[in-house]
Short mmCIF file of C-alpha atoms in Angstrom, two decimals:
data_model
loop_
_atom_site.label_atom_id
_atom_site.label_comp_id
_atom_site.label_asym_id
_atom_site.label_seq_id
_atom_site.Cartn_x
_atom_site.Cartn_y
_atom_site.Cartn_z
CA UNK A 24 91.44 -44.88 -20.29
CA UNK A 25 92.91 -42.33 -18.04
CA UNK A 26 96.03 -43.14 -16.12
CA UNK A 27 95.13 -45.38 -13.18
CA UNK A 28 95.38 -43.89 -9.70
CA UNK A 29 95.41 -45.85 -6.48
CA UNK A 30 96.72 -46.37 -2.95
CA UNK A 31 99.90 -48.26 -2.17
CA UNK A 32 100.00 -49.69 1.35
CA UNK A 33 103.45 -50.53 2.74
CA UNK A 34 103.04 -52.96 5.66
CA UNK A 35 106.69 -52.44 6.68
CA UNK A 36 105.95 -48.80 7.50
CA UNK A 37 102.54 -49.21 9.16
CA UNK A 38 102.58 -48.69 12.95
CA UNK A 39 98.91 -49.58 13.41
CA UNK A 40 98.05 -46.15 14.78
CA UNK A 41 94.69 -46.48 13.02
CA UNK A 42 94.73 -42.88 11.89
CA UNK A 43 93.37 -44.03 8.49
CA UNK A 44 90.48 -45.74 10.26
CA UNK A 45 89.55 -42.49 12.06
CA UNK A 46 90.16 -40.23 9.08
CA UNK A 47 87.95 -42.47 6.94
CA UNK A 48 85.10 -42.35 9.47
CA UNK A 49 85.52 -38.61 9.72
CA UNK A 50 85.58 -38.01 5.98
CA UNK A 51 82.63 -40.30 5.27
CA UNK A 52 80.70 -39.12 8.36
CA UNK A 53 80.24 -42.53 9.88
CA UNK A 54 79.70 -43.19 13.60
CA UNK A 55 82.29 -44.85 15.85
CA UNK A 56 80.90 -48.14 17.14
CA UNK A 57 83.18 -49.67 19.74
CA UNK A 58 81.50 -53.05 20.05
CA UNK A 59 81.67 -53.86 16.37
CA UNK A 60 83.34 -56.44 14.23
CA UNK A 61 86.60 -54.54 13.73
CA UNK A 62 87.58 -55.57 17.27
CA UNK A 63 87.20 -59.23 16.42
CA UNK A 64 83.59 -59.72 17.37
CA UNK A 65 80.85 -57.90 19.19
CA UNK A 66 81.85 -56.47 22.55
CA UNK A 67 84.93 -58.54 23.30
CA UNK A 68 86.46 -55.44 24.87
CA UNK A 69 89.94 -55.84 23.38
CA UNK A 70 91.82 -54.09 20.64
CA UNK A 71 92.66 -57.37 18.91
CA UNK A 72 91.21 -57.10 15.43
CA UNK A 73 92.82 -60.22 13.96
CA UNK A 74 89.50 -61.70 12.81
CA UNK A 75 87.87 -58.31 12.52
CA UNK A 76 86.19 -57.14 9.37
CA UNK A 77 84.91 -53.93 7.91
CA UNK A 78 81.21 -53.28 8.42
CA UNK A 79 78.55 -51.03 7.00
CA UNK A 80 79.75 -48.06 9.09
CA UNK A 81 83.49 -48.87 8.80
CA UNK A 82 84.91 -48.73 5.30
CA UNK A 83 88.51 -49.39 6.30
CA UNK A 84 90.35 -50.79 9.31
CA UNK A 85 93.74 -52.09 10.38
CA UNK A 86 93.93 -55.84 10.94
CA UNK A 87 96.42 -57.24 13.46
CA UNK A 88 97.98 -60.58 12.66
CA UNK A 89 100.45 -62.02 15.16
CA UNK A 90 102.84 -64.58 13.66
CA UNK A 91 105.41 -66.72 15.40
CA UNK A 92 108.44 -68.06 13.58
CA UNK A 93 111.43 -69.99 15.03
CA UNK A 94 113.84 -67.72 13.13
CA UNK A 95 112.09 -64.36 13.12
CA UNK A 96 110.40 -64.69 16.49
CA UNK A 97 107.05 -63.00 17.11
CA UNK A 98 105.92 -60.44 14.58
CA UNK A 99 102.93 -58.19 14.26
CA UNK A 100 101.69 -57.94 10.72
CA UNK A 101 99.46 -54.92 10.19
CA UNK A 102 97.17 -54.82 7.21
CA UNK A 103 94.97 -52.04 5.98
CA UNK A 104 91.76 -53.75 4.97
CA UNK A 105 89.16 -52.21 2.62
CA UNK A 106 87.69 -52.62 -0.88
CA UNK A 107 90.44 -53.68 -3.32
CA UNK A 108 88.86 -51.83 -6.27
CA UNK A 109 89.50 -54.85 -8.55
CA UNK A 110 90.50 -53.98 -12.11
CA UNK A 111 87.73 -56.34 -13.37
CA UNK A 112 85.20 -56.20 -10.51
CA UNK A 113 82.60 -58.98 -10.10
CA UNK A 114 80.36 -56.72 -7.95
CA UNK A 115 79.81 -54.59 -11.05
CA UNK A 116 78.69 -57.67 -13.03
CA UNK A 117 76.25 -59.13 -10.49
CA UNK A 118 74.61 -55.82 -9.53
CA UNK A 119 71.07 -55.91 -11.01
CA UNK A 120 70.69 -52.15 -10.62
CA UNK A 121 73.92 -51.01 -12.24
CA UNK A 122 74.87 -49.26 -9.02
CA UNK A 123 78.54 -50.03 -9.62
CA UNK A 124 80.67 -48.22 -12.17
CA UNK A 125 84.38 -48.30 -12.88
CA UNK A 126 85.62 -44.72 -12.89
CA UNK A 127 88.15 -44.06 -15.62
CA UNK A 128 90.94 -43.44 -13.10
CA UNK A 129 90.44 -46.88 -11.50
CA UNK A 130 87.98 -46.46 -8.63
CA UNK A 131 85.19 -49.06 -8.39
CA UNK A 132 82.42 -46.66 -7.51
CA UNK A 133 79.23 -47.75 -5.74
CA UNK A 134 76.25 -45.40 -6.07
CA UNK A 135 74.16 -45.71 -2.92
CA UNK A 136 71.30 -43.84 -4.60
CA UNK A 137 70.83 -46.72 -7.03
CA UNK A 138 71.50 -49.51 -4.52
CA UNK A 139 68.48 -51.51 -3.31
CA UNK A 140 70.32 -53.61 -0.72
CA UNK A 141 69.97 -56.99 -2.47
CA UNK A 142 73.50 -57.95 -1.34
CA UNK A 143 74.34 -59.91 -4.50
CA UNK A 144 77.71 -58.09 -4.48
CA UNK A 145 78.42 -59.04 -0.85
CA UNK A 146 78.31 -62.73 -1.73
CA UNK A 147 80.03 -62.39 -5.12
CA UNK A 148 83.01 -60.38 -3.83
CA UNK A 149 86.08 -62.63 -3.37
CA UNK A 150 87.02 -60.46 -0.36
CA UNK A 151 83.46 -60.18 1.05
CA UNK A 152 83.79 -56.40 1.18
CA UNK A 153 80.38 -54.77 0.48
CA UNK A 154 78.42 -54.75 3.73
CA UNK A 155 74.68 -54.34 4.25
CA UNK A 156 73.53 -51.28 6.22
CA UNK A 157 70.08 -51.74 7.69
CA UNK A 158 69.32 -48.08 8.41
CA UNK A 159 69.61 -47.12 4.72
CA UNK A 160 68.79 -50.56 3.24
CA UNK A 161 71.88 -50.33 1.03
CA UNK A 162 75.37 -51.78 1.01
CA UNK A 163 78.44 -49.63 1.64
CA UNK A 164 82.11 -49.97 0.79
CA UNK A 165 85.30 -47.91 0.37
CA UNK A 166 84.76 -45.11 -2.16
CA UNK A 167 88.50 -44.45 -2.69
CA UNK A 168 87.37 -40.92 -1.71
CA UNK A 169 86.34 -40.26 -5.32
CA UNK A 170 84.90 -36.86 -4.33
CA UNK A 171 88.24 -35.79 -2.83
CA UNK A 172 90.22 -37.17 -5.78
CA UNK A 173 87.95 -35.25 -8.17
CA UNK A 174 89.01 -32.08 -6.34
CA UNK A 175 92.69 -32.95 -6.69
CA UNK A 176 93.05 -34.14 -3.09
CA UNK A 177 94.27 -37.48 -1.74
CA UNK A 178 91.96 -40.05 -0.13
CA UNK A 179 91.50 -39.32 3.58
CA UNK A 180 93.48 -42.40 4.66
CA UNK A 181 96.51 -41.50 2.52
CA UNK A 182 96.38 -37.87 3.59
CA UNK A 183 96.40 -38.72 7.29
CA UNK A 184 98.91 -41.60 7.36
CA UNK A 185 101.67 -40.36 9.69
CA UNK A 186 104.37 -42.99 9.00
CA UNK A 187 103.79 -42.71 5.25
CA UNK A 188 102.57 -46.29 4.86
CA UNK A 189 99.70 -45.26 2.57
CA UNK A 190 100.66 -43.43 -0.57
CA UNK A 191 98.28 -42.21 -3.26
CA UNK A 192 99.40 -41.72 -6.84
CA UNK A 193 99.58 -43.18 -10.32
CA UNK A 194 99.41 -46.97 -10.28
CA UNK A 195 102.32 -47.56 -12.68
CA UNK A 196 104.59 -45.25 -10.66
CA UNK A 197 103.51 -46.85 -7.37
CA UNK A 198 104.12 -50.31 -8.84
CA UNK A 199 107.71 -49.30 -9.80
CA UNK A 200 108.21 -47.98 -6.30
CA UNK A 201 106.79 -51.14 -4.77
CA UNK A 202 109.18 -53.33 -6.78
CA UNK A 203 112.16 -51.28 -5.52
CA UNK A 204 110.87 -51.44 -1.96
CA UNK A 205 110.34 -55.23 -2.10
CA UNK A 206 113.90 -55.66 -3.43
CA UNK A 207 115.19 -53.62 -0.49
CA UNK A 208 113.05 -55.47 2.08
CA UNK A 209 114.14 -58.90 0.77
CA UNK A 210 117.81 -58.20 1.56
CA UNK A 211 117.05 -56.39 4.81
CA UNK A 212 115.40 -59.00 6.99
CA UNK A 213 112.19 -59.79 5.06
CA UNK A 214 113.17 -62.50 2.54
CA UNK A 215 109.54 -63.38 1.78
CA UNK A 216 108.48 -59.78 1.09
CA UNK A 217 106.08 -59.53 -1.85
CA UNK A 218 103.71 -57.32 -3.82
CA UNK A 219 99.98 -58.07 -3.55
CA UNK A 220 97.38 -56.82 -5.98
CA UNK A 221 99.43 -56.68 -9.19
CA UNK A 222 98.18 -59.95 -10.73
CA UNK A 223 95.61 -61.25 -8.26
CA UNK A 224 92.29 -62.33 -9.83
CA UNK A 225 94.00 -62.44 -13.24
CA UNK A 226 93.87 -58.74 -14.01
CA UNK A 227 94.94 -57.53 -10.59
CA UNK A 228 93.37 -55.24 -8.04
CA UNK A 229 93.67 -51.48 -8.25
CA UNK A 230 94.86 -51.26 -4.62
CA UNK A 231 98.49 -52.30 -4.19
CA UNK A 232 100.23 -53.78 -1.16
CA UNK A 233 103.82 -54.25 -0.10
CA UNK A 234 103.78 -57.20 2.32
CA UNK A 235 106.71 -58.11 4.56
CA UNK A 236 105.66 -61.77 4.47
CA UNK A 237 103.45 -64.10 2.41
CA UNK A 238 99.79 -62.97 2.03
CA UNK A 239 98.44 -65.73 4.30
CA UNK A 240 100.46 -64.24 7.21
CA UNK A 241 98.35 -61.11 6.75
CA UNK A 242 95.02 -62.93 6.57
CA UNK A 243 94.75 -62.19 2.85
CA UNK A 244 93.52 -64.89 0.45
CA UNK A 245 96.63 -66.30 -1.29
CA UNK A 246 94.65 -67.10 -4.42
CA UNK A 247 91.49 -64.96 -4.36
CA UNK A 248 88.90 -66.23 -6.81
CA UNK A 249 85.29 -65.77 -7.89
CA UNK A 250 83.18 -68.68 -6.57
CA UNK A 251 81.94 -71.27 -9.09
CA UNK A 252 78.35 -70.70 -7.94
CA UNK A 253 78.62 -67.04 -8.91
CA UNK A 254 80.24 -67.78 -12.29
CA UNK A 255 77.56 -70.37 -13.19
CA UNK A 256 74.82 -67.96 -12.13
CA UNK A 257 76.20 -64.94 -13.98
CA UNK A 258 77.64 -66.55 -17.13
CA UNK A 259 75.03 -69.25 -17.78
CA UNK A 260 71.77 -68.90 -15.87
CA UNK A 261 71.25 -65.13 -16.14
CA UNK A 262 71.98 -64.62 -19.85
CA UNK A 263 70.61 -67.85 -21.42
CA UNK A 264 68.19 -69.85 -19.26
CA UNK A 265 65.50 -67.17 -19.25
CA UNK A 266 64.92 -67.63 -23.00
CA UNK A 267 63.11 -70.90 -22.23
CA UNK A 268 60.12 -68.92 -20.95
CA UNK A 269 59.26 -67.19 -24.26
CA UNK A 270 59.52 -70.60 -25.96
CA UNK A 271 56.81 -71.99 -23.67
CA UNK A 272 54.66 -68.90 -24.16
CA UNK A 273 55.16 -69.09 -27.91
CA UNK A 274 54.14 -72.76 -27.99
CA UNK A 275 50.91 -71.91 -26.15
CA UNK A 276 50.18 -69.06 -28.54
CA UNK A 277 50.86 -71.35 -31.52
CA UNK A 278 48.48 -73.97 -30.13
CA UNK A 279 45.83 -71.31 -29.49
CA UNK A 280 45.84 -70.44 -33.18
CA UNK A 281 46.31 -73.87 -34.80
CA UNK A 282 43.77 -75.66 -32.60
CA UNK A 283 41.11 -73.10 -33.49
CA UNK A 284 41.94 -73.14 -37.19
CA UNK A 285 41.73 -76.95 -37.26
CA UNK A 286 38.49 -76.95 -35.25
CA UNK A 287 36.92 -74.48 -37.69
CA UNK A 288 37.96 -76.60 -40.69
CA UNK A 289 36.47 -79.73 -39.11
CA UNK A 290 33.25 -77.82 -38.49
CA UNK A 291 33.02 -76.94 -42.19
CA UNK A 292 33.52 -80.53 -43.29
CA UNK A 293 31.49 -82.32 -40.64
CA UNK A 294 28.96 -79.64 -39.78
CA UNK A 295 29.33 -79.94 -36.01
CA UNK A 296 26.83 -77.75 -34.22
CA UNK A 297 28.10 -78.29 -30.69
CA UNK A 298 31.48 -76.64 -29.97
CA UNK A 299 33.46 -79.89 -30.20
CA UNK A 300 35.31 -79.55 -26.90
CA UNK A 301 36.15 -83.16 -26.41
CA UNK B 24 35.61 -67.59 -31.55
CA UNK B 25 34.96 -69.26 -28.23
CA UNK B 26 37.46 -68.68 -25.42
CA UNK B 27 36.23 -71.27 -22.93
CA UNK B 28 33.15 -73.52 -23.02
CA UNK B 29 29.96 -72.24 -21.48
CA UNK B 30 29.23 -73.30 -17.89
CA UNK B 31 26.12 -75.49 -17.98
CA UNK B 32 24.21 -76.47 -14.85
CA UNK B 33 21.40 -78.16 -16.78
CA UNK B 34 23.56 -81.27 -17.30
CA UNK B 35 24.78 -83.76 -14.65
CA UNK B 36 27.99 -82.53 -12.96
CA UNK B 37 30.52 -84.20 -10.66
CA UNK B 38 32.91 -82.65 -8.13
CA UNK B 39 36.52 -82.40 -9.27
CA UNK B 40 38.22 -80.07 -6.74
CA UNK B 41 36.95 -79.22 -3.26
CA UNK B 42 36.86 -75.72 -1.77
CA UNK B 43 40.24 -76.06 -0.01
CA UNK B 44 42.01 -77.18 -3.18
CA UNK B 45 40.41 -74.40 -5.20
CA UNK B 46 41.12 -71.58 -2.74
CA UNK B 47 44.71 -72.76 -2.30
CA UNK B 48 45.12 -72.94 -6.08
CA UNK B 49 43.89 -69.39 -6.67
CA UNK B 50 45.75 -67.81 -3.74
CA UNK B 51 48.85 -69.54 -5.08
CA UNK B 52 48.08 -68.21 -8.56
CA UNK B 53 47.87 -64.60 -7.38
CA UNK B 54 50.93 -64.77 -5.10
CA UNK B 55 52.97 -66.67 -7.71
CA UNK B 56 52.24 -64.09 -10.40
CA UNK B 57 53.01 -61.21 -8.02
CA UNK B 58 56.30 -62.85 -7.08
CA UNK B 59 57.01 -63.61 -10.74
CA UNK B 60 56.55 -60.10 -12.08
CA UNK B 61 58.27 -58.35 -9.16
CA UNK B 62 61.12 -60.87 -9.44
CA UNK B 63 61.37 -60.49 -13.21
CA UNK B 64 61.96 -56.77 -12.69
CA UNK B 65 65.24 -57.67 -11.01
CA UNK B 66 66.02 -60.73 -13.18
CA UNK B 67 65.52 -58.83 -16.46
CA UNK B 68 66.84 -55.59 -14.94
CA UNK B 69 63.62 -54.06 -16.27
CA UNK B 70 62.92 -50.58 -14.91
CA UNK B 71 59.55 -50.43 -16.72
CA UNK B 72 58.37 -53.49 -14.79
CA UNK B 73 59.59 -52.17 -11.43
CA UNK B 74 57.77 -48.88 -11.99
CA UNK B 75 54.41 -50.70 -11.83
CA UNK B 76 55.18 -51.66 -8.22
CA UNK B 77 56.57 -48.27 -7.27
CA UNK B 78 60.22 -48.91 -8.10
CA UNK B 79 62.59 -51.70 -7.11
CA UNK B 80 62.04 -51.21 -3.37
CA UNK B 81 58.27 -51.39 -3.85
CA UNK B 82 58.69 -54.49 -6.01
CA UNK B 83 60.87 -56.01 -3.30
CA UNK B 84 58.21 -55.35 -0.69
CA UNK B 85 55.42 -56.85 -2.83
CA UNK B 86 57.70 -59.83 -3.57
CA UNK B 87 58.23 -60.47 0.15
CA UNK B 88 54.58 -60.00 1.16
CA UNK B 89 53.41 -62.34 -1.62
CA UNK B 90 56.11 -64.85 -0.63
CA UNK B 91 54.92 -64.90 2.98
CA UNK B 92 51.27 -65.33 1.94
CA UNK B 93 52.29 -68.09 -0.49
CA UNK B 94 54.37 -70.01 2.05
CA UNK B 95 51.75 -69.73 4.81
CA UNK B 96 48.90 -70.72 2.45
CA UNK B 97 50.68 -73.74 1.02
CA UNK B 98 51.89 -75.08 4.35
CA UNK B 99 48.52 -74.51 6.06
CA UNK B 100 46.60 -76.12 3.20
CA UNK B 101 48.95 -79.09 3.22
CA UNK B 102 48.26 -79.63 6.92
CA UNK B 103 44.49 -79.12 6.76
CA UNK B 104 44.10 -81.03 3.52
CA UNK B 105 46.65 -83.75 4.24
CA UNK B 106 44.20 -86.42 3.01
CA UNK B 107 43.82 -84.66 -0.32
CA UNK B 108 47.59 -84.26 -0.63
CA UNK B 109 48.10 -87.99 -0.04
CA UNK B 110 45.38 -88.90 -2.56
CA UNK B 111 47.02 -86.54 -5.06
CA UNK B 112 50.49 -88.04 -4.49
CA UNK B 113 49.05 -91.55 -4.84
CA UNK B 114 47.53 -90.60 -8.16
CA UNK B 115 50.89 -89.21 -9.32
CA UNK B 116 52.51 -92.53 -8.47
CA UNK B 117 50.03 -94.35 -10.74
CA UNK B 118 52.22 -93.36 -13.67
CA UNK B 119 51.62 -96.12 -16.20
CA UNK B 120 51.50 -96.97 -19.91
CA UNK B 121 48.34 -94.87 -20.29
CA UNK B 122 50.30 -91.81 -19.13
CA UNK B 123 53.18 -92.57 -21.48
CA UNK B 124 50.62 -92.98 -24.26
CA UNK B 125 49.14 -89.62 -23.32
CA UNK B 126 52.51 -87.87 -23.39
CA UNK B 127 53.37 -89.41 -26.79
CA UNK B 128 50.08 -88.42 -28.42
CA UNK B 129 49.59 -85.13 -26.65
CA UNK B 130 51.70 -82.91 -28.97
CA UNK B 131 49.18 -83.61 -31.77
CA UNK B 132 46.24 -82.86 -29.49
CA UNK B 133 48.06 -79.73 -28.29
CA UNK B 134 48.08 -78.35 -31.83
CA UNK B 135 44.40 -79.19 -32.27
CA UNK B 136 44.46 -82.51 -34.11
CA UNK B 137 42.04 -85.21 -33.07
CA UNK B 138 43.77 -88.24 -31.56
CA UNK B 139 42.62 -91.26 -29.60
CA UNK B 140 44.12 -91.04 -26.11
CA UNK B 141 44.19 -94.01 -23.67
CA UNK B 142 41.95 -93.80 -20.56
CA UNK B 143 43.34 -91.52 -17.84
CA UNK B 144 43.20 -91.46 -14.04
CA UNK B 145 42.26 -88.33 -12.08
CA UNK B 146 45.32 -86.56 -13.45
CA UNK B 147 46.39 -87.30 -17.00
CA UNK B 148 50.02 -87.77 -18.06
CA UNK B 149 50.57 -84.09 -18.70
CA UNK B 150 48.90 -83.03 -15.46
CA UNK B 151 51.08 -85.55 -13.64
CA UNK B 152 54.21 -83.95 -15.12
CA UNK B 153 52.96 -80.51 -14.09
CA UNK B 154 52.03 -81.80 -10.62
CA UNK B 155 55.55 -83.11 -10.16
CA UNK B 156 57.61 -80.28 -11.64
CA UNK B 157 55.74 -77.15 -10.49
CA UNK B 158 55.43 -77.97 -6.75
CA UNK B 159 59.05 -79.16 -6.65
CA UNK B 160 60.17 -75.88 -8.19
CA UNK B 161 57.91 -73.84 -5.90
CA UNK B 162 59.39 -75.58 -2.87
CA UNK B 163 62.91 -74.86 -4.18
CA UNK B 164 61.85 -71.24 -4.73
CA UNK B 165 60.52 -70.97 -1.19
CA UNK B 166 63.59 -72.53 0.45
CA UNK B 167 66.14 -70.56 -1.61
CA UNK B 168 64.04 -67.40 -1.26
CA UNK B 169 63.98 -67.54 2.51
CA UNK B 170 67.75 -68.13 2.51
CA UNK B 171 68.27 -65.08 0.27
CA UNK B 172 66.04 -62.97 2.53
CA UNK B 173 68.28 -63.55 5.57
CA UNK B 174 71.66 -64.35 4.03
CA UNK B 175 73.82 -63.50 7.05
CA UNK B 176 72.63 -66.46 9.14
CA UNK B 177 73.65 -69.03 6.51
CA UNK B 178 76.89 -70.43 5.19
CA UNK B 179 77.91 -68.05 2.31
CA UNK B 180 78.22 -70.89 -0.23
CA UNK B 181 74.57 -71.77 0.38
CA UNK B 182 73.55 -68.17 -0.33
CA UNK B 183 75.54 -68.15 -3.60
CA UNK B 184 73.92 -71.44 -4.64
CA UNK B 185 70.48 -70.09 -3.68
CA UNK B 186 70.83 -67.26 -6.21
CA UNK B 187 71.02 -69.57 -9.23
CA UNK B 188 68.66 -72.18 -7.73
CA UNK B 189 66.07 -69.40 -7.30
CA UNK B 190 66.56 -68.35 -10.94
CA UNK B 191 66.42 -71.85 -12.46
CA UNK B 192 63.44 -72.89 -10.31
CA UNK B 193 61.67 -69.67 -11.35
CA UNK B 194 62.33 -70.38 -15.03
CA UNK B 195 61.13 -74.01 -14.89
CA UNK B 196 58.08 -73.11 -12.80
CA UNK B 197 57.20 -70.27 -15.18
CA UNK B 198 57.50 -72.58 -18.20
CA UNK B 199 55.10 -75.03 -16.54
CA UNK B 200 52.76 -72.22 -15.49
CA UNK B 201 52.62 -70.68 -18.97
CA UNK B 202 51.63 -74.08 -20.41
CA UNK B 203 49.32 -74.90 -17.48
CA UNK B 204 47.45 -71.60 -17.60
CA UNK B 205 46.76 -72.04 -21.30
CA UNK B 206 45.87 -75.75 -21.12
CA UNK B 207 43.59 -75.14 -18.16
CA UNK B 208 41.58 -72.45 -19.90
CA UNK B 209 41.74 -71.59 -23.60
CA UNK B 210 42.91 -74.88 -25.07
CA UNK B 211 39.87 -76.34 -26.88
CA UNK B 212 40.81 -79.91 -25.97
CA UNK B 213 40.76 -79.12 -22.26
CA UNK B 214 37.23 -77.82 -22.18
CA UNK B 215 35.68 -78.21 -18.76
CA UNK B 216 38.94 -78.23 -16.74
CA UNK B 217 38.66 -74.51 -16.04
CA UNK B 218 35.25 -74.96 -14.39
CA UNK B 219 36.67 -77.83 -12.33
CA UNK B 220 39.05 -75.39 -10.66
CA UNK B 221 36.75 -72.36 -10.70
CA UNK B 222 33.35 -73.78 -9.66
CA UNK B 223 34.58 -77.15 -8.44
CA UNK B 224 32.47 -79.33 -10.72
CA UNK B 225 32.81 -80.64 -14.27
CA UNK B 226 30.28 -82.12 -16.65
CA UNK B 227 29.87 -85.84 -15.92
CA UNK B 228 30.10 -86.79 -19.61
CA UNK B 229 33.31 -84.77 -19.96
CA UNK B 230 34.81 -86.45 -16.87
CA UNK B 231 33.88 -89.87 -18.21
CA UNK B 232 35.48 -89.10 -21.56
CA UNK B 233 38.67 -87.37 -20.34
CA UNK B 234 39.37 -89.14 -17.04
CA UNK B 235 37.69 -92.49 -17.61
CA UNK B 236 39.53 -94.43 -14.88
CA UNK B 237 38.93 -91.70 -12.28
CA UNK B 238 35.25 -91.35 -13.23
CA UNK B 239 34.56 -95.07 -13.09
CA UNK B 240 36.32 -95.43 -9.72
CA UNK B 241 34.67 -92.41 -8.12
CA UNK B 242 31.30 -91.94 -9.76
CA UNK B 243 30.82 -95.12 -11.79
CA UNK B 244 28.12 -97.74 -11.10
CA UNK B 245 30.45 -99.88 -9.02
CA UNK B 246 31.52 -96.96 -6.83
CA UNK B 247 27.89 -95.88 -6.41
CA UNK B 248 26.88 -99.37 -5.33
CA UNK B 249 29.72 -99.49 -2.78
CA UNK B 250 28.76 -96.08 -1.39
CA UNK B 251 25.22 -97.28 -0.84
#
């Protein structure tokens, strides 16, 4: 396995300029839609994207989370929200078309050419990231700009980030850097600062975060997990239950043969003229 | 080798299934099989199966069209033929010792051995099992299928549950259908049943022998006298 590459997002540096949001749209040639979910619901006319979500034409966005604390006062927690590129992605397992592949440098790549828009991945994803796009009848999600990375460039969001909150590089190096940064933040006014993405979902997510507060203050799931319904479906129903069908077919085929063999034998002994269908 | 018994109109025949029941049965057969094979393409991740329907998108389209036809047919037939549905349900509820006897002895008959089976009502023990399991599974398939078709309007947990419910209901329904299709046609012990669903009538002597209770109640001397 090649050395893992990823983005590190430092929430203490993000100014919510949303340059990454624009650069992503630009790079992926997606239209700007100002009444969409990234402003917290259709057409609410504000820039509050607290409950906003990515959509089929918006692969990344900045979420605003306002928190109030008696000690710290009011704080704005900005979070860059996109596909986490899980190290062990469930979307890859549920996809019946094999549209998902894990690139050797860590990107969870979704091939829209193979996608048939069944949306199994949308409902399996612990972050609900893949979104259905009606005009192409496929789902879309962050590509980690695999085509730019292949050319030795950075993802569009990392390239454009003015305050340097998004950094692209080798995951092990970024993780070292994140640990140092969290240590610094903890003694400089952010005692609950933490790393997100290192161990989440057991094996971790490829994308890494430095959070100035606990994940729930950023609207991130504290303990992301694959739903039981999905595990039962994928680990039990899909691989094993289907074998019951050939058993039923085999039993019918067996009966077809034995019943005719027995009927023929009876005919020999008893000399039945009429086809004995009783 | 004989596949199914010859259809004979020179012997007395009695009606077994009316036109509504028969047309619903065969429309359901066609739509179920279309849904099954297009669905199996995705379930088995079988490209060779999808190719028959013009790829996975084509299979998806056929799956949806067949599903609409199936749902509309079943619901319409249940409204028009509500009397028949009630009579059928009543017969299912007459599950007695004769049906248990049937189910115990049937494996031998299934393999072709001759056994003495207790008198049966309109639907024998095995048909009763099929009549209970298959429609239940088809209703589960329809409900979960319509949820999967428009997932965004439902609670996400319901969509996730629908995925495995759709799979399990498909598997159980297909097991029943593979047995039912064989027992209703090529199984020597079943004989006339195919003509009952195809032409609507069965030989009176066959009905009397295989569904004694039903025959006596519907076409027997006592029933004839009451009708007159």
